[in-house]
Coordinates of C-alpha atoms in Angstrom, one line a residue:
Chain A
X1 CA -14.1 3.7 49.9
X2 CA -11.2 1.5 49.3
X3 CA -8.5 2.4 51.8
X4 CA -5.6 0.2 52.5
X5 CA -4.3 0.5 56.1
X6 CA -1.7 -1.5 58.0
X7 CA -2.4 -0.7 61.6
X8 CA 0.9 -1.9 63.1
X9 CA 4.4 -1.8 61.8
X10 CA 7.7 -1.4 63.6
X11 CA 10.2 -1.5 60.7
X12 CA 13.7 -0.1 60.6
X13 CA 12.4 2.9 58.9
X14 CA 14.1 4.0 55.6
X15 CA 13.1 5.4 52.2
X16 CA 13.1 1.8 51.0
X17 CA 10.4 0.8 53.5
X18 CA 8.3 3.8 52.8
X19 CA 8.5 3.0 49.1
X20 CA 7.4 -0.6 49.7
X21 CA 4.4 0.6 51.7
X22 CA 3.5 2.9 48.8
X23 CA 3.9 0.0 46.3
X24 CA 1.5 -1.9 48.6
X25 CA -0.9 1.0 48.2
X26 CA -1.0 1.8 51.9
X27 CA -2.9 5.0 52.6
X28 CA -2.1 4.8 56.4
X29 CA 0.3 3.0 58.7
X30 CA 0.1 3.0 62.5
X31 CA 3.8 2.9 63.4
X32 CA 5.3 2.0 66.8
X33 CA 7.4 4.9 68.2
X34 CA 8.4 3.4 71.5
X35 CA 8.5 0.3 73.7
X36 CA 10.4 0.9 76.8
X37 CA 11.5 4.5 76.2
X38 CA 10.8 7.2 78.8
X39 CA 9.4 10.6 77.9
X40 CA 12.7 12.2 76.9
X41 CA 13.6 9.2 74.7
X42 CA 10.2 9.5 73.1
X43 CA 11.0 13.0 72.1
X44 CA 14.2 11.7 70.4
X45 CA 12.0 9.3 68.5
X46 CA 9.7 12.1 67.3
X47 CA 12.8 14.0 66.1
X48 CA 14.0 11.0 64.1
X49 CA 10.5 10.9 62.5
X50 CA 10.7 14.7 61.7
X51 CA 13.8 13.8 59.6
X52 CA 12.0 10.9 57.9
X53 CA 9.1 13.2 57.1
X54 CA 11.3 16.0 55.7
X55 CA 13.5 13.6 53.6
X56 CA 10.5 11.6 52.3
X57 CA 7.8 14.2 51.9
X58 CA 6.9 12.7 48.5
X59 CA 5.9 9.4 50.3
X60 CA 4.8 10.1 53.9
X61 CA 3.5 12.7 56.3
X62 CA 2.3 12.7 59.9
X63 CA -1.3 11.7 60.3
X64 CA -3.4 13.4 62.9
X65 CA -6.9 12.2 62.2
X66 CA -9.0 10.3 59.6
X67 CA -9.0 13.3 57.2
X68 CA -5.2 12.7 56.7
X69 CA -6.0 9.2 55.4
X70 CA -8.3 10.8 52.8
X71 CA -5.6 13.3 52.0
X72 CA -3.0 10.6 51.7
X73 CA -5.1 8.7 49.2
X74 CA -5.6 11.8 47.2
X75 CA -1.9 12.6 47.1
X76 CA -0.7 9.0 46.7
X77 CA 1.1 9.1 50.0
X78 CA 1.0 7.2 53.3
X79 CA -0.2 8.9 56.4
X80 CA 1.9 7.8 59.4
X81 CA 0.1 7.6 62.8
X82 CA 2.2 7.4 65.9
X83 CA 1.6 4.8 68.6
X84 CA 3.2 3.3 71.7
X85 CA 3.6 -0.4 72.6
X86 CA 3.9 0.5 76.2
X87 CA 3.0 3.4 78.4
X88 CA 6.5 4.0 79.7
X89 CA 6.9 7.5 78.2
X90 CA 4.0 8.6 80.5
X91 CA 6.2 7.6 83.4
X92 CA 3.9 8.2 86.4
X93 CA 2.5 11.5 85.2
X94 CA -1.1 11.9 84.0
X95 CA -0.2 15.3 82.5
X96 CA 2.2 13.6 80.0
X97 CA -0.8 12.2 78.0
X98 CA -1.5 15.6 76.7
X99 CA 2.1 16.2 75.8
X100 CA 2.4 12.9 73.8
X101 CA -0.9 13.6 72.1
X102 CA 0.4 17.0 71.0
X103 CA 3.4 15.2 69.5
X104 CA 1.1 13.0 67.5
X105 CA 0.5 9.9 69.6
X106 CA -2.9 8.3 68.7
X107 CA -2.6 4.8 70.0
X108 CA -1.1 3.5 73.2
X109 CA -0.9 0.1 74.7
X110 CA -1.6 0.1 78.4
X111 CA 1.0 -2.7 78.8
X112 CA 3.8 -4.5 76.9
X113 CA 3.8 -8.2 78.2
X114 CA 4.7 -7.3 81.8
X115 CA 2.8 -5.4 84.4
X116 CA 2.7 -1.6 83.9
X117 CA 1.4 1.1 86.1
X118 CA -1.8 1.0 84.2
X119 CA -2.7 -2.7 83.7
X120 CA -1.3 -6.2 83.4
X121 CA 0.5 -7.7 80.5
X122 CA -0.1 -11.1 78.9
X123 CA 3.2 -12.6 80.2
X124 CA 2.3 -12.1 83.9
X125 CA 1.0 -15.0 86.0
X126 CA -1.8 -13.0 87.6
X127 CA -3.9 -10.2 86.1
X128 CA -5.3 -7.6 88.5
X129 CA -6.9 -5.6 85.7
X130 CA -6.8 -1.9 85.1
X131 CA -5.2 -0.1 88.1
X132 CA -6.2 3.1 89.9
X133 CA -3.8 5.1 87.6
X134 CA -5.0 3.1 84.6
X135 CA -8.6 4.3 85.2
X136 CA -7.4 7.9 85.3
X137 CA -5.3 7.2 82.1
X138 CA -8.2 5.8 80.2
X139 CA -10.3 8.8 81.1
X140 CA -7.6 11.1 79.8
X141 CA -7.0 9.1 76.6
X142 CA -10.7 9.2 75.9
X143 CA -10.8 12.9 76.3
X144 CA -7.7 13.6 74.1
X145 CA -8.3 11.0 71.4
X146 CA -5.6 8.4 72.1
X147 CA -6.8 4.9 71.3
X148 CA -6.4 2.3 74.1
X149 CA -4.6 -0.6 72.5
X150 CA -4.6 -3.9 74.4
X151 CA -2.6 -6.1 72.0
X152 CA 0.0 -7.2 74.6
X153 CA -2.3 -7.1 77.6
X154 CA -3.7 -9.9 79.8
X155 CA -7.4 -10.8 79.5
X156 CA -9.0 -9.3 82.6
X157 CA -7.2 -6.1 82.0
X158 CA -8.6 -6.0 78.4
X159 CA -12.1 -6.7 79.6
X160 CA -11.7 -3.9 82.1
X161 CA -10.4 -1.5 79.5
X162 CA -13.4 -2.2 77.2
X163 CA -15.7 -1.7 80.1
X164 CA -14.1 1.5 81.5
X165 CA -13.4 3.2 78.2
X166 CA -16.1 5.5 76.9
X167 CA -14.8 4.9 73.3
X168 CA -14.2 1.7 71.5
X169 CA -10.7 0.3 72.0
X170 CA -8.4 -1.6 69.7
X171 CA -6.2 -4.7 69.7
X172 CA -4.0 -3.5 66.8
X173 CA -2.0 -6.7 66.3
X174 CA -3.0 -10.2 67.5
X175 CA -4.9 -13.2 66.3
X176 CA -7.6 -15.4 67.9
X177 CA -6.3 -18.1 70.1
X178 CA -8.8 -20.6 68.8
X179 CA -6.6 -20.7 65.7
X180 CA -3.2 -20.5 67.3
X181 CA -2.8 -20.7 71.0
X182 CA -0.3 -18.1 72.2
X183 CA -0.1 -15.8 75.1
X184 CA -0.4 -12.9 72.7
X185 CA -3.5 -14.2 71.0
X186 CA -7.1 -13.6 72.2
X187 CA -10.0 -15.7 73.3
X188 CA -13.3 -15.9 71.5
X189 CA -15.1 -14.5 74.5
X190 CA -12.9 -11.4 74.5
X191 CA -13.1 -10.9 70.7
X192 CA -16.9 -11.1 70.9
X193 CA -17.1 -8.4 73.6
X194 CA -14.5 -6.3 71.7
X195 CA -16.6 -6.5 68.5
X196 CA -19.9 -5.8 70.4
X197 CA -18.3 -2.7 71.9
X198 CA -17.3 -1.3 68.5
X199 CA -13.7 -2.2 68.9
X200 CA -11.2 -3.4 66.3
X201 CA -8.9 -6.4 66.0
X202 CA -5.9 -6.0 63.6
X203 CA -4.9 -9.5 62.4
X204 CA -1.2 -10.1 62.8
X205 CA 1.1 -11.5 60.2
X206 CA 4.0 -12.0 62.6
X207 CA 5.0 -15.7 62.5
X208 CA 4.8 -16.3 66.3
X209 CA 1.1 -15.4 66.1
X210 CA 0.4 -17.7 63.1
X211 CA -0.7 -21.3 62.9
X212 CA 2.3 -23.2 61.6
X213 CA 4.5 -20.1 62.1
X214 CA 6.5 -19.1 59.0
X215 CA 4.9 -21.9 57.1
X216 CA 1.4 -20.7 57.6
X217 CA -0.7 -20.9 54.4
X218 CA -2.5 -17.9 53.0
X219 CA -5.7 -19.9 52.7
X220 CA -5.6 -21.0 56.3
X221 CA -5.0 -17.4 57.4
X222 CA -8.0 -16.3 55.4
X223 CA -10.2 -19.0 56.8
X224 CA -9.2 -17.8 60.3
X225 CA -10.2 -14.3 59.2
X226 CA -13.6 -15.5 58.2
X227 CA -14.2 -17.3 61.5
X228 CA -13.0 -14.2 63.4
X229 CA -15.5 -12.1 61.5
X230 CA -18.2 -14.5 62.4
X231 CA -17.3 -14.0 66.1
X232 CA -16.8 -10.2 66.2
X233 CA -18.4 -8.8 63.1
X234 CA -17.0 -8.2 59.6
X235 CA -16.7 -4.5 60.3
X236 CA -14.5 -5.0 63.4
X237 CA -11.6 -6.8 61.8
X238 CA -8.6 -5.2 60.0
X239 CA -4.9 -5.8 59.6
X240 CA -2.1 -4.9 62.0
X241 CA 0.8 -6.8 60.4
X242 CA 3.4 -6.3 63.1
X243 CA 6.0 -6.1 60.3
X244 CA 9.5 -5.5 61.6
X245 CA 11.2 -5.1 58.2
X246 CA 15.0 -4.9 58.3
X247 CA 15.2 -4.8 62.1
X248 CA 18.3 -6.6 63.5
X249 CA 17.7 -9.4 66.0
X250 CA 19.1 -7.2 68.7
X251 CA 15.9 -5.2 68.5
X252 CA 13.6 -8.1 69.3
X253 CA 15.9 -9.0 72.2
X254 CA 15.6 -5.4 73.5
X255 CA 11.8 -5.5 73.0
X256 CA 11.5 -8.6 75.2
X257 CA 14.1 -7.7 77.8
X258 CA 14.0 -4.0 78.1
X259 CA 16.0 -3.4 81.3
X260 CA 13.8 -5.3 83.8
X261 CA 15.9 -8.5 84.2
X262 CA 19.5 -9.5 84.3
X263 CA 18.8 -12.9 82.8
X264 CA 17.7 -13.1 79.2
X265 CA 14.1 -13.6 78.3
X266 CA 13.1 -15.1 74.9
X267 CA 9.5 -14.0 74.9
X268 CA 7.6 -15.7 72.0
X269 CA 10.9 -17.1 70.8
X270 CA 13.2 -19.7 72.4
X271 CA 16.8 -20.2 73.2
X272 CA 17.2 -22.1 69.9
X273 CA 15.2 -19.5 68.0
X274 CA 15.9 -16.2 69.7
X275 CA 15.6 -13.8 66.7
X276 CA 12.9 -12.4 64.5
X277 CA 11.0 -15.3 62.8
X278 CA 10.8 -15.5 59.0
X279 CA 7.7 -14.0 57.4
X280 CA 5.4 -16.4 55.5
X281 CA 6.3 -16.2 51.8
X282 CA 2.9 -14.6 50.9
X283 CA 3.5 -11.7 53.3
X284 CA 7.2 -10.8 53.2
X285 CA 6.3 -7.1 53.4
X286 CA 3.2 -5.0 53.0
X287 CA 3.0 -5.8 49.3
X288 CA 1.4 -9.0 50.7
X289 CA -1.8 -7.0 51.0
X290 CA -2.4 -8.0 47.3
X291 CA -2.2 -11.7 48.3
X292 CA -4.6 -11.1 51.2
X293 CA -7.1 -9.5 48.8
X294 CA -7.0 -12.6 46.6
X295 CA -7.1 -15.0 49.6
X296 CA -10.0 -13.3 51.4
X297 CA -12.1 -13.3 48.2
X298 CA -11.4 -17.0 47.8
X299 CA -12.8 -17.8 51.2
X300 CA -16.0 -16.0 50.3
X301 CA -15.7 -12.4 51.3
X302 CA -17.3 -9.8 49.0
X303 CA -15.2 -7.1 47.5
X304 CA -16.7 -4.6 50.0
X305 CA -15.9 -6.9 52.9
X306 CA -12.4 -7.4 51.7
X307 CA -12.0 -3.6 51.4
X308 CA -13.3 -3.4 54.9
X309 CA -10.7 -5.8 56.3
X310 CA -7.8 -4.3 54.4
X311 CA -8.5 -0.8 55.4
X312 CA -12.0 0.7 55.4
X313 CA -12.8 -0.8 58.8
X314 CA -9.8 0.9 60.3
X315 CA -10.7 4.1 58.5
X316 CA -14.2 4.1 60.1
X317 CA -12.6 3.4 63.5
X318 CA -10.3 6.4 63.0
X319 CA -13.4 8.5 62.4
X320 CA -14.5 7.8 65.9
X321 CA -11.2 8.6 67.7
X322 CA -11.8 12.3 68.2
Chain B
X1 CA 22.0 -4.3 124.3
X2 CA 19.7 -1.4 124.7
X3 CA 19.3 0.3 121.4
X4 CA 16.6 2.7 120.5
X5 CA 15.6 2.7 116.8
X6 CA 12.7 4.4 115.0
X7 CA 12.4 2.5 111.8
X8 CA 10.4 5.1 109.9
X9 CA 10.3 8.8 109.9
X10 CA 9.6 11.3 107.2
X11 CA 10.1 14.6 108.9
X12 CA 10.8 18.0 107.5
X13 CA 14.5 17.6 108.4
X14 CA 16.2 20.2 110.4
X15 CA 18.7 20.5 113.2
X16 CA 15.7 20.8 115.5
X17 CA 14.4 17.4 114.5
X18 CA 17.8 15.8 114.7
X19 CA 18.1 17.2 118.3
X20 CA 14.7 15.9 119.2
X21 CA 15.7 12.4 118.0
X22 CA 18.9 12.7 120.1
X23 CA 16.9 13.7 123.1
X24 CA 14.8 10.7 122.5
X25 CA 18.0 8.6 122.6
X26 CA 17.5 7.2 119.1
X27 CA 20.6 5.4 117.9
X28 CA 19.2 4.9 114.5
X29 CA 16.4 6.2 112.3
X30 CA 15.3 4.8 109.0
X31 CA 14.3 7.9 107.0
X32 CA 12.2 8.0 103.9
X33 CA 14.1 9.6 101.0
X34 CA 11.6 9.4 98.3
X35 CA 8.0 8.6 97.5
X36 CA 7.3 9.4 93.8
X37 CA 10.7 10.7 92.8
X38 CA 12.5 9.2 89.8
X39 CA 16.2 8.4 89.8
X40 CA 17.5 11.9 89.1
X41 CA 15.2 13.4 91.8
X42 CA 16.5 10.7 94.2
X43 CA 20.0 12.0 93.6
X44 CA 18.8 15.5 94.6
X45 CA 17.4 14.1 97.8
X46 CA 20.8 12.5 98.6
X47 CA 22.5 15.8 98.0
X48 CA 20.1 17.4 100.5
X49 CA 21.1 14.8 103.0
X50 CA 24.8 15.4 102.4
X51 CA 24.2 19.0 103.5
X52 CA 22.3 17.7 106.6
X53 CA 25.2 15.4 107.5
X54 CA 27.8 18.1 107.1
X55 CA 25.9 20.7 109.0
X56 CA 24.9 18.4 111.8
X57 CA 27.8 16.0 112.0
X58 CA 27.7 16.3 115.8
X59 CA 24.2 14.7 115.7
X60 CA 23.9 12.4 112.7
X61 CA 25.7 10.4 110.1
X62 CA 24.8 8.1 107.2
X63 CA 24.4 4.5 108.4
X64 CA 25.4 1.7 106.1
X65 CA 25.0 -1.4 108.3
X66 CA 24.4 -2.5 111.9
X67 CA 27.9 -1.5 113.0
X68 CA 27.0 2.1 112.4
X69 CA 24.2 1.7 115.0
X70 CA 26.9 0.5 117.5
X71 CA 29.0 3.4 116.5
X72 CA 26.2 5.9 116.8
X73 CA 25.5 4.6 120.4
X74 CA 29.2 5.0 121.3
X75 CA 29.3 8.5 119.9
X76 CA 25.9 9.7 121.1
X77 CA 24.7 10.3 117.6
X78 CA 21.9 8.9 115.4
X79 CA 22.7 6.8 112.4
X80 CA 20.5 7.7 109.5
X81 CA 19.5 4.8 107.2
X82 CA 18.0 5.7 103.8
X83 CA 14.8 4.1 102.5
X84 CA 12.2 4.5 99.8
X85 CA 8.5 4.4 100.2
X86 CA 8.1 3.5 96.5
X87 CA 10.3 1.9 93.8
X88 CA 9.9 4.8 91.4
X89 CA 13.6 5.8 91.4
X90 CA 14.3 2.4 90.0
X91 CA 12.2 3.4 87.0
X92 CA 12.1 0.3 84.8
X93 CA 15.8 -0.6 85.2
X94 CA 17.1 -3.5 87.3
X95 CA 20.6 -2.0 87.1
X96 CA 19.5 1.0 89.2
X97 CA 19.2 -1.1 92.4
X98 CA 22.9 -1.2 92.6
X99 CA 23.2 2.5 92.1
X100 CA 20.7 3.4 94.8
X101 CA 22.4 0.9 97.1
X102 CA 25.7 2.6 96.6
X103 CA 24.0 5.9 97.6
X104 CA 22.9 4.3 100.8
X105 CA 19.5 2.9 100.2
X106 CA 18.8 0.0 102.6
X107 CA 15.0 -0.3 102.6
X108 CA 12.6 -0.1 99.7
X109 CA 8.9 -0.5 99.5
X110 CA 7.8 -2.4 96.4
X111 CA 4.7 -0.3 96.2
X112 CA 3.2 2.9 97.7
X113 CA -0.6 2.4 97.8
X114 CA -1.1 2.0 94.1
X115 CA 0.2 -0.6 91.7
X116 CA 3.9 -0.4 90.9
X117 CA 6.0 -2.2 88.3
X118 CA 6.9 -4.6 91.1
X119 CA 3.8 -5.4 93.1
X120 CA 0.3 -4.2 94.1
X121 CA -0.4 -1.5 96.6
X122 CA -3.0 -1.6 99.4
X123 CA -5.3 0.9 97.7
X124 CA -5.9 -1.1 94.5
X125 CA -9.1 -3.1 94.1
X126 CA -7.2 -6.3 92.9
X127 CA -3.9 -7.7 93.9
X128 CA -2.0 -9.7 91.3
X129 CA 1.0 -10.2 93.6
X130 CA 4.7 -9.7 92.8
X131 CA 5.2 -9.2 89.1
X132 CA 7.8 -10.6 86.7
X133 CA 10.0 -7.5 87.2
X134 CA 9.2 -7.7 91.0
X135 CA 10.7 -11.2 91.2
X136 CA 13.9 -10.0 89.5
X137 CA 13.9 -7.0 91.8
X138 CA 13.7 -9.1 95.0
X139 CA 16.6 -11.3 93.8
X140 CA 18.6 -8.2 93.2
X141 CA 17.6 -6.6 96.6
X142 CA 18.5 -9.8 98.4
X143 CA 21.9 -9.9 96.7
X144 CA 22.7 -6.2 97.5
X145 CA 21.2 -6.0 101.0
X146 CA 18.2 -3.8 100.4
X147 CA 15.3 -4.8 102.7
X148 CA 12.0 -5.4 101.0
X149 CA 9.5 -3.2 102.8
X150 CA 5.8 -4.0 102.3
X151 CA 4.2 -1.4 104.5
X152 CA 1.9 0.1 101.8
X153 CA 1.5 -3.1 99.8
X154 CA -1.6 -5.3 99.3
X155 CA -1.8 -8.7 101.1
X156 CA -1.2 -11.2 98.3
X157 CA 1.8 -9.2 97.2
X158 CA 3.2 -9.2 100.7
X159 CA 2.7 -13.0 101.0
X160 CA 4.5 -13.3 97.7
X161 CA 7.4 -11.1 98.8
X162 CA 7.9 -13.2 102.0
X163 CA 7.8 -16.3 99.9
X164 CA 10.1 -15.2 97.1
X165 CA 12.7 -13.3 99.2
X166 CA 15.6 -15.3 100.4
X167 CA 16.0 -12.9 103.4
X168 CA 13.4 -11.8 106.0
X169 CA 11.4 -8.8 104.8
X170 CA 9.9 -5.9 106.8
X171 CA 6.8 -4.0 107.3
X172 CA 8.4 -0.9 108.7
X173 CA 5.3 1.1 109.6
X174 CA 1.8 -0.4 110.1
X175 CA -0.4 -1.8 112.7
X176 CA -2.5 -5.0 113.0
X177 CA -6.0 -4.7 111.5
X178 CA -7.5 -6.7 114.4
X179 CA -6.9 -3.5 116.4
X180 CA -7.8 -0.9 113.9
X181 CA -9.2 -1.8 110.5
X182 CA -7.5 0.3 107.8
X183 CA -6.3 -0.5 104.3
X184 CA -2.8 0.1 105.6
X185 CA -3.0 -2.2 108.6
X186 CA -2.2 -6.0 108.4
X187 CA -4.1 -9.2 109.0
X188 CA -3.2 -11.7 111.7
X189 CA -2.5 -14.3 109.1
X190 CA 0.0 -12.1 107.4
X191 CA 1.6 -11.1 110.6
X192 CA 2.0 -14.7 111.7
X193 CA 3.7 -15.6 108.4
X194 CA 5.9 -12.5 108.6
X195 CA 7.0 -13.4 112.1
X196 CA 7.6 -17.1 111.3
X197 CA 9.8 -16.0 108.4
X198 CA 12.0 -13.8 110.6
X199 CA 10.4 -10.6 109.4
X200 CA 9.7 -7.5 111.4
X201 CA 6.7 -5.2 111.9
X202 CA 7.4 -1.6 113.0
X203 CA 4.4 -0.4 114.9
X204 CA 3.1 2.9 113.6
X205 CA 2.3 6.0 115.7
X206 CA 0.5 7.7 112.8
X207 CA -3.0 8.6 113.9
X208 CA -4.7 7.1 110.8
X209 CA -3.2 3.7 111.8
X210 CA -4.3 4.0 115.5
X211 CA -7.5 3.0 117.2
X212 CA -9.4 6.2 118.1
X213 CA -7.0 8.1 115.9
X214 CA -5.3 11.1 117.7
X215 CA -7.2 10.2 120.9
X216 CA -5.6 6.7 121.1
X217 CA -4.5 5.9 124.6
X218 CA -1.0 4.7 125.4
X219 CA -2.3 1.8 127.4
X220 CA -4.5 0.6 124.5
X221 CA -1.5 0.9 122.1
X222 CA 0.7 -1.2 124.4
X223 CA -2.0 -3.8 124.8
X224 CA -2.2 -4.0 121.0
X225 CA 1.6 -4.4 121.0
X226 CA 1.3 -7.3 123.5
X227 CA -1.3 -9.1 121.3
X228 CA 0.8 -8.5 118.2
X229 CA 3.8 -10.1 119.9
X230 CA 1.7 -13.1 120.8
X231 CA 0.9 -13.5 117.1
X232 CA 4.3 -12.9 115.5
X233 CA 6.8 -13.3 118.3
X234 CA 8.2 -10.7 120.7
X235 CA 11.5 -10.5 118.8
X236 CA 9.7 -9.6 115.5
X237 CA 8.1 -6.3 116.6
X238 CA 9.6 -2.9 116.7
X239 CA 8.7 0.7 116.2
X240 CA 8.3 2.6 112.9
X241 CA 6.6 5.7 114.1
X242 CA 5.8 7.3 110.7
X243 CA 6.5 10.6 112.3
X244 CA 6.2 13.5 109.8
X245 CA 7.3 16.3 112.1
X246 CA 6.9 19.9 110.7
X247 CA 5.7 18.7 107.3
X248 CA 3.2 21.1 105.8
X249 CA -0.2 19.6 104.6
X250 CA 0.9 20.0 101.0
X251 CA 3.3 17.2 101.6
X252 CA 0.7 14.6 102.6
X253 CA -1.4 15.8 99.6
X254 CA 1.6 15.1 97.3
X255 CA 2.2 11.7 99.0
X256 CA -1.3 10.6 98.2
X257 CA -1.7 12.1 94.7
X258 CA 1.8 12.1 93.2
X259 CA 1.0 12.9 89.5
X260 CA -1.2 9.9 88.8
X261 CA -4.6 11.6 88.8
X262 CA -6.1 15.0 87.9
X263 CA -8.8 14.7 90.6
X264 CA -7.7 14.9 94.3
X265 CA -7.4 11.7 96.4
X266 CA -7.6 11.9 100.2
X267 CA -6.0 8.6 100.9
X268 CA -6.4 7.8 104.6
X269 CA -7.8 11.3 105.2
X270 CA -11.1 12.7 103.9
X271 CA -12.4 15.9 102.3
X272 CA -13.1 17.3 105.7
X273 CA -9.8 16.2 107.2
X274 CA -7.4 16.4 104.3
X275 CA -4.1 17.2 106.2
X276 CA -1.8 15.4 108.5
X277 CA -3.6 14.1 111.6
X278 CA -2.6 15.2 115.1
X279 CA -0.2 12.9 117.0
X280 CA -1.5 11.4 120.2
X281 CA -0.3 13.5 123.1
X282 CA 2.0 10.7 124.4
X283 CA 3.8 10.5 121.1
X284 CA 4.1 14.0 119.8
X285 CA 7.6 13.2 118.6
X286 CA 10.3 10.6 119.2
X287 CA 10.7 11.6 122.8
X288 CA 7.5 9.6 123.2
X289 CA 9.7 6.5 123.2
X290 CA 10.0 7.2 127.0
X291 CA 6.2 6.9 127.3
X292 CA 6.3 3.7 125.3
X293 CA 8.9 2.3 127.6
X294 CA 6.6 3.0 130.6
X295 CA 3.5 1.8 128.9
X296 CA 5.0 -1.5 127.6
X297 CA 6.3 -2.4 131.0
X298 CA 2.9 -1.7 132.5
X299 CA 1.2 -4.2 130.2
X300 CA 3.7 -6.9 131.4
X301 CA 6.7 -6.8 129.1
X302 CA 10.1 -7.4 130.8
X303 CA 12.8 -4.8 130.4
X304 CA 14.6 -7.0 127.9
X305 CA 11.4 -7.3 125.8
X306 CA 10.8 -3.6 126.0
X307 CA 14.4 -3.0 124.8
X308 CA 13.7 -5.5 122.0
X309 CA 10.6 -3.6 120.8
X310 CA 12.1 -0.2 121.2
X311 CA 15.3 -1.0 119.2
X312 CA 17.1 -4.3 119.8
X313 CA 14.8 -6.3 117.6
X314 CA 15.5 -3.9 114.7
X315 CA 19.2 -4.0 115.5
X316 CA 19.2 -7.8 115.2
X317 CA 17.2 -7.5 112.0
X318 CA 19.8 -5.1 110.6
X319 CA 22.5 -7.6 111.4
X320 CA 20.9 -10.0 108.9
X321 CA 20.6 -7.5 106.0
X322 CA 24.0 -8.0 104.4

C-alpha cells in the first residue's frame, strides 16, 4: 500500500483546492461539513457538495468506506469523506444519526470546544465526561459506522469515549501537548490509551497547534512525530492537517463564536491576532505531504512507516469503521 | 397582601383546569410551556396559549410582571406566567433569549435532568457546573428578566447559578432531600445558600417528590415545610405544585425520554410504575391550597407566614425579576 490521506481539511472548496489535493497525491480527504449548523443547515451543506461532486467528477467523489479509497487511487481521484466538528446537526434527536449517516457522515466530534449535549469541550473549565445522551450516541455511532472524533474535546470526556466505544475512536487533528502546550493538544497519558485501544491521532499542521507556530521547522515537527509514535505506536499516527485554504478570517471568527456569546471570543488566537494563522512554509497546502515524506525519513522512519503515517494507517483504520 | 400563587403547573390545559385554579383562588400560575421543544415548536405552544387566552378571557390572561398578579386579584382572574423546563428552544443561540422573553417567557430551567448546553441535570453521573454558554445565558437572562430555575439541575450547577447570577434564582418545584431522598430533591446546604441569596424554593406536591409518595400525609408535608423554612427563611419558601392534571401517561414518558435514547427511561418512575403517580388525597388539584392553609397553621405558622408560603413570597420574588 502507499495511500496518501489527509484526515482533516476545512478549505473554502473550489476546483483549485481539489486540484491541489490531487497534485499532492491525496487518495482521500476527510472534510468538515459543519461546525454549528443544525440538521437543516447540514442538508444545505450536502447540497453544496453535490454540486462540487458533479462539477469536479474528474477529481473527486463521495467516499462511503475504505473501498472508495482503493477506487480513488485506481482512478487518480480523491475520495471525500464527510465529517462534523460538532454534533449540532443531531440536535437532541438520537434518530438523526441514521439520517446523517445516510447522507455520508463518517466522522463526528462529540464536542467543539464548548460543552455539547454529548460531552465536554476542551475550552470548558470543568469536564463531566460523556453524558447520558452521549452514551446513547456512541452506541448509535458504533452501530452505524460513524467514527467518534474527540479532537476538540476535554480529557476526561475523551477517556470516557475510548472506554465506552466498542470501536476505536479518532483524534483527527491535534498534536501532543508535550511538544506544544495548547488546550487543543493532547497529553501523553491520553495518547497512550488512544494508541493501545487501536485509535488514531491525525497530526495537525495548523499553526496554533505547532511549536513556534508559523515558524515551526519541518525537522522539529518530524521529531515530534517520532516521539508520538513511540508513545502510541507507529501504526496509530496519521495526518489531519486542519488546512483551511482560502477561508476568509470571518470563518474562523464564526468557528469560535458560533452564536453562543454576545462578546467576541478569540479561541486559539488573540485580540492582536484574531484571524487564521499563516501556514509554515513547508506546508502551505497539501503538497507539503512531499516535504513531510522527506522530513519523516530524515528522522529515521522507514519508507513503510512513512507510508503508514502519510496514509496507510488511516486506510487501515477506515477498514475497521463498518 | 394575600396572594395565592402556584409556581409550577403543567396540566393538560382546558377551561375546566382554569376553573379549578380559579376555585382554588390562584392569582397567578407559572405554567410550563416547553420541555424538549425547539424554538419553532415553542412558537406553536405560544399560539396554543393565545387560543386559551381568547377562549377563557374571563378566567386567565398572560402575565408579564408582578403588576399582573395585582391585576388578576382585582379582576378575579389568574395571571399565567410562561416558563420552560429546559433551554432547548434557545437551541445554541444567545439571541433567542430576547425572542422568548418577548413572547412572555419569565422562567427557564437551565437543564431538564440531562446535560444541556448550559448546565448539568440531576440525572447525570457527573456535574461540571454552568458551562461557557451557560455563563453568557445567565447574563442575558438577568438583563432581560428571565428567572433562572434550577429545579431539575444537579447540585454544583445550582451552586454555580446562584453564584453567577446577579439576581436571585428559583427552584420552582422540588422538596428538601432531608425529608425524601430523590435525585430531584435538594440538600440542606444548597437550600441554605439559596435562601441566603434571596432565592425561592417552590415546594412540590408531585408524589415522586413526597415522603410516602401518594400516601404522604398533609401534616407530615407541613412539618417538612416548617423545617425547610428554618433552613432557608420563611420568606423564601412557596409552592410549585408540579400538578399535571389530566395529562395522559404518554406525556410523562415523553418528558423523560424526549428523543435522546432509543431505549425507554423511567425517570422517577419504574418499569412497574411507568405513568404519572396518584396525587395525595389532600392535594388532588390546586383546590388543595385550602388544605395546605389549614395544615400549615396547625404546625405553627402565623396567618402572615401562611400567606407568604401560599403566594406572597412568590409575589415579592416576582417584584425583583425586572
